[in-house]
Amino acid sequence: MAEIKITLPDGSEKCFESGITVEEVAYSIGKGLGRVAVAGKVNGELVDLKTNLDSDAEVAIITLDSEEGLDIYRHTTAHIMAQAVKRLFAGVKLAIGPTIEDGFYYDFDLEKRFSPEDLEEIEAEMQKIIKEDYPIKRELVKKEEAIRLMEEKGEAYKVELIREFDDDYVSLYHQGEFTDLCRGPHLPSTGRVKAYKLLSVAGAYWRGDENNKMLQRIYGTAFVKKSELDDYLHRLEEAKKRDHRKIGKELDLFSFHEEAPGFPFFHPKGMIIWNQLIDFWRKVHRENGYQEIKTPLILNRRLWLQSGHWEHYKENMYFTKIDEEDYAIKPMNCPGGVLVYKNDMHSYREFPIRTAELGYVHRHERSGTLHGLMRVRAFTQDDAHIFMLPEQIKDELLGVLKLVDDFYQVFGFNYHVELSTRPEKSMGSDEDWERAINALKEALAELDLDYEINEGDGAFYGPKIDVHIEDSLGRTWQCATIQLDFQMPERFDLTYVGTDGQEHRPVMIHRVIMGSIERFIGILIEHFAGAFPVWLAPVQVEIIPVSDDQLDYANQVKRALEEEEVRVEIDDSQEKVGYKIRQAQVQQIPYMLIIGPREVEENNVSVRERRKGDLGAIKLDEFKNRILTEIAEKKY
């Protein structure tokens, strides 16, 4: 047989007879590697272990301790779940079953609604399939044959998918009596799955289209080790306790109403958090040379055509008519910010021009994607637009990245960075895009920031840096975005007068730090589990008199603290002191001041902290200095 050359990831080369499998290559490297191998990567493409190699290739062996290996493991678990569902529920039809972050799901068409008891039964059947240890085999069949097979099985959704394939051949995977349409790869057998859990059921339209049938989506997760699964399930339970929707209701911060789906209503205590964040944001921006502007909520269709939003973002916008002309409610603030720039002539001496706007925007989100404050239809962006000379790009990018870092430090957030490149739907020349991407890379390199490339996820007008913050549960949230834009200045004919007296084109940066203030508040609620730092807490001090005899002194203490702008309440109810303390702790109030006869007599207060408990009696001035320092330093 012909000989082929295999190049391994370390650059070493091995020669084999043509037709050798990826699994055999793994064993040739080492028996240990062969035993733990689950798939291969041939010339950059993931393949099954049984794949034959018939020409020279670059080959890597995939194991379960890699992200790719874990993804294959979870994909196989999704197939095992589908096989179990097919065994248990007559007439069920299969839709799709991909992996997602931390797990997988599968969509089913079944008249009966899945119950929690059904999930337990499915899990038990999955265990049987795993114990039976079916080999998982890939078969390449002609498209027509695949359609015939799926029609015989009554799998209408699979038939629809296959008919849309351009290839003449389709890959099917078999495990026991079960066959599914799939690109793969998969584990060698069902017995390789060890730890899994089905989590929930939700509705999902076929292909995400509201005009299609509603299916049932079962979510699950799988890990290589049971200990890892247990850790993950513990984090999920903790996340449920921290759910911002639950805490927001308990602390009376915000609400949603069926009269305005996806539009949050902020209550007085929620507005305190909102305004504290805004005050901090304004202070930071004044210190960094930004000027605040405000632009209209509704703008003429002509503007959105000129900006490119009408072509690239129309499906997410809301519209209205004024005097028989088409207008749009703004989904983004940048066109308005551009008009402010165009209102005056500009000289090179003015640059950089940094404008900031707390812009209220509306974007249409499908009802199924709405999720508390995390996904809404109207929100406030802490937006900013920087207009600059081409030679100022690097310094301005560095300034924005430094500002982002300083801002997140206040909340104790760690973060990582992604660089998003040109999407399929975009505008501008290849040269402009390359120039913009290189500028972002240079700024990140200057600060020695590691980053991942997120191919094709840039804005339609330019590449961007996305900053993902990490909360106290280790979850990540994309918040800050920094977009470098050569297109808007071109489309709106923005100019400035240069040193040569001629007109030139400025460059723009679009950026947010919190992103959506509503969403940022949701993140903070879950990050702190409702126990906000003192500077953010809606009520900072709860005064708890032991009896009505201490009310006069309690009110004196309240006035003294309010003079320093400390947010204070008195619990003058007839409940016992222990109950009042528990209620204050449920409300996550940072400090409780217990006032009894001795405190009145000695002119002090007994301090209780929500986490540390009783701190003892101290003079009011001492407590005042303590809390004012904590507020000023924004301790978290």
XYZ file of C-alpha atoms in Angstrom:
636
model
C 0.000 0.000 0.000
C 1.022 3.622 -0.530
C 2.776 5.390 2.308
C 1.504 8.677 3.769
C 3.192 11.239 5.997
C 1.444 12.442 9.158
C 2.589 15.691 10.774
C 1.830 15.966 14.493
C 1.208 19.208 16.457
C 4.801 19.332 17.740
C 6.061 19.331 14.132
C 7.296 15.754 14.203
C 6.444 13.490 11.275
C 5.498 9.812 11.106
C 4.965 7.599 8.068
C 2.128 5.079 7.847
C 0.423 2.925 5.282
C -2.466 4.657 3.551
C -5.819 3.832 5.158
C -4.633 3.949 8.758
C -7.262 5.323 11.180
C -6.883 8.306 13.485
C -7.232 5.917 16.422
C -4.317 3.825 15.182
C -2.206 6.972 14.866
C -3.048 7.793 18.496
C -1.957 4.327 19.670
C 1.248 4.594 17.638
C 2.139 7.696 19.623
C 1.426 5.963 22.928
C -0.942 3.419 24.434
C -2.053 5.927 27.050
C -2.995 8.461 24.394
C -4.808 5.808 22.391
C -6.930 4.851 25.388
C -8.026 8.428 26.180
C -8.449 9.626 22.580
C -12.045 10.510 21.591
C -11.580 12.120 18.158
C -9.011 13.639 15.846
C -8.346 16.824 13.961
C -7.200 16.310 10.397
C -5.982 19.402 8.545
C -7.959 21.501 11.028
C -11.210 19.512 10.724
C -12.618 17.437 13.589
C -13.200 13.779 12.668
C -14.110 10.490 14.346
C -11.412 8.135 15.615
C -12.338 5.540 12.966
C -11.695 7.995 10.114
C -9.243 6.571 7.551
C -6.297 8.647 6.403
C -5.337 8.132 2.748
C -3.066 11.125 2.069
C -0.479 13.298 3.807
C -2.092 15.309 6.591
C -1.613 17.306 9.767
C -3.174 15.310 12.591
C -3.936 16.156 16.218
C -5.465 13.740 18.723
C -8.441 15.085 20.709
C -8.890 14.033 24.342
C -11.550 14.889 26.922
C -9.321 17.362 28.749
C -9.693 19.819 25.853
C -12.595 22.137 25.017
C -13.109 20.307 21.725
C -13.137 16.942 23.478
C -15.683 18.125 26.056
C -17.864 19.524 23.275
C -17.825 16.125 21.491
C -18.617 14.423 24.809
C -21.659 16.669 25.324
C -22.802 16.264 21.734
C -22.790 12.497 22.171
C -24.766 12.894 25.414
C -27.391 14.893 23.487
C -27.751 11.956 21.076
C -28.060 9.526 23.993
C -30.831 11.720 25.416
C -32.628 11.725 22.043
C -32.342 7.926 21.867
C -33.844 7.650 25.367
C -36.721 9.969 24.448
C -37.430 7.936 21.304
C -37.577 4.757 23.412
C -39.931 6.218 26.000
C -42.362 8.400 24.038
C -44.177 7.002 21.032
C -44.707 9.418 18.149
C -42.006 11.884 19.187
C -40.210 13.646 16.321
C -36.612 14.861 16.507
C -35.567 18.377 15.528
C -32.018 19.538 16.364
C -29.664 18.857 19.268
C -26.522 21.018 19.407
C -24.076 21.726 22.192
C -24.136 25.103 23.922
C -21.973 26.741 26.551
C -21.824 24.397 29.568
C -24.105 21.792 28.027
C -26.490 20.827 25.258
C -30.149 20.729 24.285
C -32.419 18.786 21.973
C -35.725 19.956 20.473
C -38.628 17.508 20.303
C -42.080 17.582 18.752
C -44.404 15.751 21.148
C -48.011 16.497 22.054
C -47.463 15.486 25.673
C -45.714 18.096 27.818
C -42.504 16.874 29.407
C -42.700 16.926 33.215
C -39.935 16.865 35.856
C -40.817 13.190 36.401
C -40.327 12.578 32.664
C -36.817 14.040 32.888
C -35.966 11.598 35.674
C -37.279 8.737 33.550
C -35.255 9.921 30.546
C -32.105 10.113 32.696
C -32.660 6.527 33.856
C -33.098 5.338 30.266
C -29.930 7.210 29.271
C -28.069 5.270 31.936
C -29.254 2.028 30.352
C -27.990 3.176 26.926
C -24.633 4.128 28.444
C -24.387 0.751 30.212
C -25.180 -1.056 26.936
C -22.086 0.703 25.504
C -23.242 0.839 21.893
C -20.502 1.563 19.327
C -21.222 4.868 17.587
C -20.747 4.472 13.843
C -20.747 7.078 11.104
C -22.254 6.264 7.713
C -22.044 8.422 4.610
C -25.143 7.935 2.442
C -26.571 9.599 -0.648
C -28.872 12.519 0.039
C -31.848 10.720 -1.542
C -31.220 7.637 0.591
C -31.059 9.754 3.765
C -34.368 11.426 2.874
C -36.006 8.021 2.270
C -34.684 6.673 5.578
C -35.902 9.677 7.604
C -39.287 9.635 5.864
C -39.672 5.977 6.868
C -38.877 6.954 10.464
C -41.409 9.817 10.341
C -38.696 12.401 11.039
C -40.162 15.321 9.084
C -37.794 17.894 10.583
C -34.738 15.868 9.561
C -36.162 15.534 6.034
C -36.575 19.308 5.829
C -32.960 19.835 6.866
C -31.574 17.243 4.448
C -33.480 18.701 1.486
C -31.645 21.995 2.043
C -28.159 20.432 1.955
C -26.086 21.215 -1.111
C -23.914 18.079 -0.791
C -24.755 14.860 -2.574
C -23.920 12.816 0.525
C -25.131 13.101 4.117
C -23.568 11.691 7.296
C -25.700 9.616 9.655
C -24.718 8.271 13.076
C -25.925 4.944 14.440
C -25.907 3.733 18.054
C -27.933 0.595 18.717
C -31.391 1.011 17.194
C -30.994 4.801 17.035
C -29.989 6.778 13.922
C -29.558 10.526 13.703
C -28.510 13.080 11.134
C -25.264 14.714 12.240
C -21.945 16.107 11.054
C -20.184 14.648 14.105
C -17.731 13.717 15.350
C -18.851 11.617 18.333
C -17.343 9.504 21.064
C -16.408 5.952 20.008
C -19.257 4.479 22.097
C -22.094 5.439 24.419
C -20.286 3.883 27.376
C -17.737 6.712 27.435
C -20.272 9.111 29.016
C -19.982 9.203 32.814
C -21.687 12.224 34.394
C -24.724 14.072 33.069
C -27.883 15.831 34.216
C -31.069 16.991 32.504
C -31.839 20.476 33.737
C -35.045 21.954 32.347
C -37.648 22.098 29.596
C -38.533 25.200 27.589
C -40.523 26.064 24.504
C -38.659 26.776 21.265
C -39.996 27.582 17.813
C -38.700 25.355 15.037
C -35.729 27.183 13.512
C -36.377 30.126 15.840
C -39.270 31.355 13.674
C -42.407 32.466 15.514
C -44.462 31.367 12.507
C -43.335 27.761 12.959
C -44.528 25.158 15.420
C -43.538 25.427 19.067
C -41.338 22.489 20.079
C -40.113 21.331 23.483
C -36.447 21.893 24.275
C -34.771 19.763 26.930
C -31.597 21.300 28.324
C -28.872 19.184 29.875
C -25.228 19.199 30.791
C -22.451 16.614 30.985
C -18.981 16.484 32.498
C -16.165 13.990 32.364
C -16.053 13.656 36.167
C -18.943 13.477 38.618
C -17.160 15.969 40.888
C -17.156 18.512 38.043
C -20.870 17.920 37.472
C -21.561 18.335 41.200
C -19.621 21.622 41.246
C -21.569 22.872 38.240
C -24.943 21.912 39.736
C -23.941 23.683 42.962
C -23.157 26.831 40.964
C -26.534 26.548 39.239
C -28.300 26.367 42.595
C -26.341 29.371 43.787
C -27.244 31.207 40.573
C -30.946 30.489 41.220
C -30.640 32.070 44.656
C -28.971 35.085 43.046
C -31.447 35.421 40.163
C -31.819 39.170 39.716
C -35.525 38.788 38.932
C -36.135 37.115 42.291
C -33.908 39.492 44.285
C -35.230 42.516 42.384
C -38.736 41.639 43.540
C -37.680 40.892 47.133
C -35.782 44.192 47.416
C -38.479 46.131 45.496
C -36.031 47.395 42.856
C -37.929 46.934 39.566
C -40.840 45.154 37.928
C -42.222 44.069 34.559
C -45.827 44.296 33.424
C -47.800 42.563 30.685
C -48.820 45.972 29.341
C -45.189 46.586 28.338
C -43.387 43.249 27.735
C -39.633 43.669 27.768
C -39.774 47.220 29.167
C -38.572 47.462 32.798
C -40.170 49.680 35.452
C -37.697 50.924 38.056
C -38.995 51.518 41.594
C -37.650 54.160 44.040
C -35.017 51.839 45.547
C -33.955 50.676 42.087
C -33.584 54.299 41.031
C -31.201 54.923 43.917
C -28.846 52.282 42.501
C -29.404 53.706 39.006
C -28.574 57.259 40.068
C -25.515 56.224 42.072
C -24.138 54.477 38.992
C -24.939 57.488 36.801
C -23.307 59.915 39.252
C -20.183 57.758 39.315
C -20.207 57.446 35.506
C -20.493 61.234 35.074
C -17.651 61.909 37.519
C -15.344 59.432 35.751
C -16.140 60.912 32.337
C -15.626 64.522 33.447
C -12.222 63.505 34.810
C -11.368 61.886 31.466
C -12.233 64.851 29.250
C -15.696 63.854 27.991
C -18.526 66.288 27.335
C -22.069 65.005 27.829
C -24.682 65.379 25.064
C -28.275 64.287 24.548
C -29.885 63.364 21.215
C -33.519 62.696 20.218
C -35.279 59.358 20.593
C -36.900 59.491 17.132
C -35.049 60.366 13.926
C -35.988 60.483 10.258
C -35.607 57.433 8.021
C -33.107 59.346 5.872
C -30.611 59.341 8.739
C -30.877 55.568 9.224
C -30.436 55.002 5.497
C -27.328 57.155 5.544
C -25.861 55.404 8.598
C -26.490 51.946 7.149
C -28.770 50.836 9.975
C -31.784 50.678 7.648
C -30.007 48.102 5.517
C -28.164 46.187 8.223
C -30.342 46.492 11.341
C -33.904 47.164 10.168
C -35.393 43.930 11.546
C -34.461 45.026 15.085
C -35.921 48.545 14.850
C -39.280 50.144 15.703
C -40.870 52.641 13.318
C -43.446 55.408 13.263
C -44.780 58.064 10.886
C -44.722 61.813 11.427
C -46.339 64.088 8.827
C -46.530 61.115 6.452
C -42.756 60.560 6.654
C -41.041 57.449 8.012
C -39.157 57.775 11.303
C -37.392 55.222 13.478
C -36.988 54.995 17.241
C -33.249 54.875 17.666
C -31.656 51.468 18.305
C -28.239 53.142 18.645
C -26.992 56.592 19.536
C -24.192 57.049 17.002
C -26.125 58.789 14.171
C -27.376 61.404 16.633
C -23.870 61.906 17.966
C -22.639 62.373 14.399
C -25.216 65.141 13.817
C -23.954 66.954 16.910
C -20.435 66.809 15.441
C -21.650 68.064 12.060
C -23.337 71.074 13.641
C -20.020 72.954 13.717
C -16.855 73.272 11.692
C -13.876 71.663 13.421
C -10.161 72.287 13.423
C -7.423 69.768 14.066
C -6.635 71.765 17.224
C -9.893 70.580 18.861
C -9.100 66.885 18.662
C -9.734 64.522 20.229
C -13.401 65.421 20.774
C -14.917 63.068 23.348
C -18.703 63.142 23.664
C -20.700 60.928 26.037
C -24.422 60.193 26.083
C -26.757 58.262 28.339
C -28.871 57.289 25.357
C -32.218 55.524 25.698
C -32.540 53.058 22.811
C -35.132 50.534 21.632
C -34.400 47.237 19.909
C -36.903 44.575 18.984
C -36.164 41.292 20.741
C -38.304 38.212 20.228
C -40.506 37.473 23.213
C -38.803 34.121 23.782
C -35.424 35.788 24.297
C -36.544 38.344 26.897
C -34.972 37.699 30.298
C -35.443 40.160 33.154
C -33.009 43.067 32.935
C -30.511 40.954 30.988
C -32.475 41.074 27.718
C -34.984 43.892 27.292
C -36.493 45.914 24.454
C -35.586 49.351 25.799
C -32.421 50.240 27.657
C -29.971 53.029 28.380
C -26.484 52.828 26.908
C -23.610 54.622 28.587
C -22.466 55.585 25.134
C -19.553 57.694 23.992
C -18.169 58.761 20.632
C -14.648 59.982 20.183
C -13.710 61.920 17.059
C -9.974 62.037 16.447
C -7.125 62.508 14.045
C -5.773 59.312 12.460
C -2.521 59.693 14.380
C -4.465 59.816 17.685
C -6.104 56.395 17.264
C -3.656 54.446 19.403
C -3.613 56.900 22.307
C -7.407 57.138 22.362
C -7.819 53.368 22.319
C -5.345 53.102 25.184
C -7.266 55.790 27.081
C -10.558 53.942 26.665
C -9.059 50.608 27.750
C -7.559 52.296 30.833
C -10.939 53.862 31.633
C -12.658 50.481 31.316
C -10.114 48.911 33.660
C -10.486 51.678 36.262
C -14.285 51.446 36.105
C -14.427 47.675 36.624
C -11.889 47.786 39.464
C -14.475 49.657 41.546
C -16.772 46.608 41.472
C -14.041 44.001 41.851
C -14.555 42.541 38.381
C -11.902 40.531 36.602
C -12.324 40.417 32.830
C -11.032 39.014 29.578
C -10.937 40.537 26.115
C -12.064 39.451 22.654
C -11.281 41.081 19.311
C -14.211 40.764 16.894
C -13.482 40.959 13.170
C -15.465 41.759 10.010
C -18.938 40.177 9.815
C -20.492 38.850 6.641
C -22.941 41.777 6.490
C -20.703 44.842 6.603
C -19.654 47.922 4.716
C -16.332 49.500 3.811
C -13.174 48.451 2.012
C -10.875 45.610 2.980
C -8.122 48.179 3.486
C -10.146 50.150 6.037
C -11.052 46.984 7.929
C -7.473 45.756 7.998
C -6.272 49.155 9.181
C -8.881 49.237 11.970
C -8.212 45.663 13.131
C -4.466 46.281 13.243
C -4.994 49.448 15.318
C -7.018 47.479 17.883
C -4.365 44.757 17.993
C -1.612 47.323 18.560
C -3.475 48.901 21.486
C -4.036 45.510 23.120
C -0.378 44.616 22.601
C 0.725 47.925 24.114
C -1.146 47.057 27.334
C 0.019 43.437 27.168
C -3.597 42.249 27.226
C -4.250 38.683 26.143
C -7.229 38.365 23.818
C -9.161 35.876 21.732
C -10.138 36.453 18.119
C -13.903 36.316 17.595
C -14.115 35.922 13.835
C -16.952 37.693 12.050
C -18.599 39.214 15.138
C -17.688 42.867 14.588
C -20.191 45.662 14.024
C -21.258 46.157 10.420
C -19.208 49.363 10.281
C -16.048 48.288 12.077
C -14.153 45.774 14.257
C -14.467 45.917 18.024
C -12.939 44.941 21.322
C -15.424 43.206 23.622
C -14.721 43.042 27.349
C -16.243 40.136 29.296
C -16.447 40.635 33.055
C -16.420 37.713 35.486
C -18.878 37.699 38.390
C -18.567 36.090 41.817
C -19.862 32.743 40.460
C -17.280 32.668 37.675
C -19.849 33.472 34.976
C -18.858 35.937 32.259
C -20.892 38.820 30.856
C -20.014 40.881 27.803
C -20.310 44.539 28.814
C -17.786 47.042 27.461
C -17.411 47.388 23.696
C -14.883 49.534 21.859
C -15.511 49.910 18.118
C -13.134 51.610 15.702
C -15.004 53.125 12.775
C -13.802 54.539 9.465
C -17.230 54.158 7.810
C -19.553 56.578 9.625
C -17.261 59.567 9.027
C -17.278 58.642 5.325
C -21.029 58.083 5.062
C -21.830 61.340 6.869
C -19.047 63.324 5.185
C -17.471 64.349 8.492
C -14.553 66.713 8.095
C -12.087 68.876 9.958
C -9.627 71.508 8.816
C -6.058 70.194 9.048
C -2.731 71.945 9.487
C -2.625 72.472 5.725
C -5.922 74.384 5.718
C -7.630 71.567 3.783
C -10.564 69.390 4.796
C -9.755 65.896 6.107
C -11.714 62.936 7.435
C -11.707 62.181 11.194
C -11.865 58.685 12.678
C -14.485 57.572 15.226
C -14.491 55.344 18.271
C -17.835 54.097 19.555
C -17.689 52.727 23.095
C -19.717 51.701 26.112
C -18.505 50.530 29.529
C -21.577 49.260 31.344
C -23.192 48.550 27.972
C -26.813 48.601 29.049
C -27.278 50.186 32.474
C -30.338 48.004 33.060
C -28.358 44.854 32.306
C -25.379 46.065 34.355
C -27.676 46.495 37.362
C -28.950 42.945 36.785
C -25.354 41.700 36.754
C -24.546 43.623 39.945
C -27.612 42.169 41.688
C -26.438 38.634 40.907
C -22.751 39.387 41.527
C -23.450 40.764 45.015
C -26.530 38.549 45.628
C -28.416 41.746 46.456
C -25.888 42.710 49.156
C -24.711 45.865 47.392
C -21.632 47.764 48.523
C -22.580 50.509 50.955
C -22.246 53.261 48.339
C -24.804 51.533 46.089
C -27.200 50.136 48.715
C -30.681 51.734 48.459
C -30.883 51.847 52.278
C -27.481 52.117 53.914
C -28.515 52.166 57.567
C -31.544 50.751 59.384
C -32.128 52.247 62.851
C -33.851 49.773 65.160
C -35.186 51.224 68.440
C -35.857 48.630 71.112
C -39.059 50.416 72.107
C -40.964 53.635 71.448
C -39.048 55.235 74.329
C -35.980 55.440 72.056
C -37.773 56.965 69.031
C -36.725 60.549 69.775
C -33.060 59.575 69.956
C -33.454 57.356 66.879
C -34.741 60.360 64.935
C -31.791 62.459 66.153
C -29.418 59.779 64.826
C -31.339 59.651 61.554
C -31.105 63.428 61.051
C -27.375 63.423 61.854
C -26.707 60.771 59.239
C -29.017 62.314 56.632
C -27.110 65.592 56.959
C -24.143 63.625 55.572
C -26.396 62.232 52.782
C -26.437 58.747 54.263
C -29.620 56.869 53.292
C -31.375 55.918 56.541
C -34.650 54.336 57.623
C -36.155 53.736 61.088
C -38.062 50.547 61.815
C -40.625 51.895 64.264
C -42.899 48.852 64.028
C -44.113 47.073 67.168
C -42.209 43.893 66.274
C -39.518 42.422 68.514
C -35.906 43.506 67.965
C -34.857 40.054 66.681
C -37.544 40.157 64.003
C -36.530 43.683 62.955
C -32.905 42.601 62.607
C -33.865 39.591 60.484
C -36.000 41.811 58.227
C -33.137 44.276 57.753
C -30.813 41.405 56.869
C -33.345 40.000 54.385
C -33.373 43.460 52.787
C -29.540 43.294 52.657
C -29.147 46.608 54.518
C -25.421 47.017 55.241
C -25.683 48.446 58.771
C -28.219 48.210 61.591
C -28.024 50.584 64.553
C -29.705 49.084 67.607
C -30.853 51.722 70.094
C -31.931 50.787 73.590
C -31.967 52.654 76.934
C -28.184 52.313 77.400
C -27.444 53.775 73.921
C -29.659 56.769 74.718
C -28.032 57.238 78.105
C -24.455 56.967 76.765
C -25.178 58.846 73.514
C -23.907 56.068 71.244
C -25.204 53.334 68.936
C -24.864 49.532 68.879
C -23.669 48.620 65.391
C -24.579 45.437 63.589
C -23.131 44.636 60.151
C -25.137 42.396 57.791
C -22.329 39.839 57.400
C -20.130 40.222 60.496
C -22.973 40.569 62.992
C -22.645 42.543 66.236
C -19.742 45.020 66.203
C -20.494 46.543 69.614
C -21.435 50.019 70.840
C -19.587 53.073 69.541
C -20.085 56.841 69.453
C -22.275 58.102 66.621
C -19.438 60.258 65.209
C -17.182 57.207 65.055
C -19.828 55.259 63.133
C -20.447 58.242 60.876
C -16.750 58.465 59.974
C -16.657 54.736 59.324
C -19.568 54.642 56.920
C -18.600 57.872 55.133
C -15.105 56.479 54.509
C -16.598 53.251 53.179
C -18.884 55.207 50.841
C -16.133 57.534 49.621
C -13.733 54.667 48.927
C -16.487 52.633 47.231
C -15.452 49.495 49.080
C -17.015 46.277 47.841
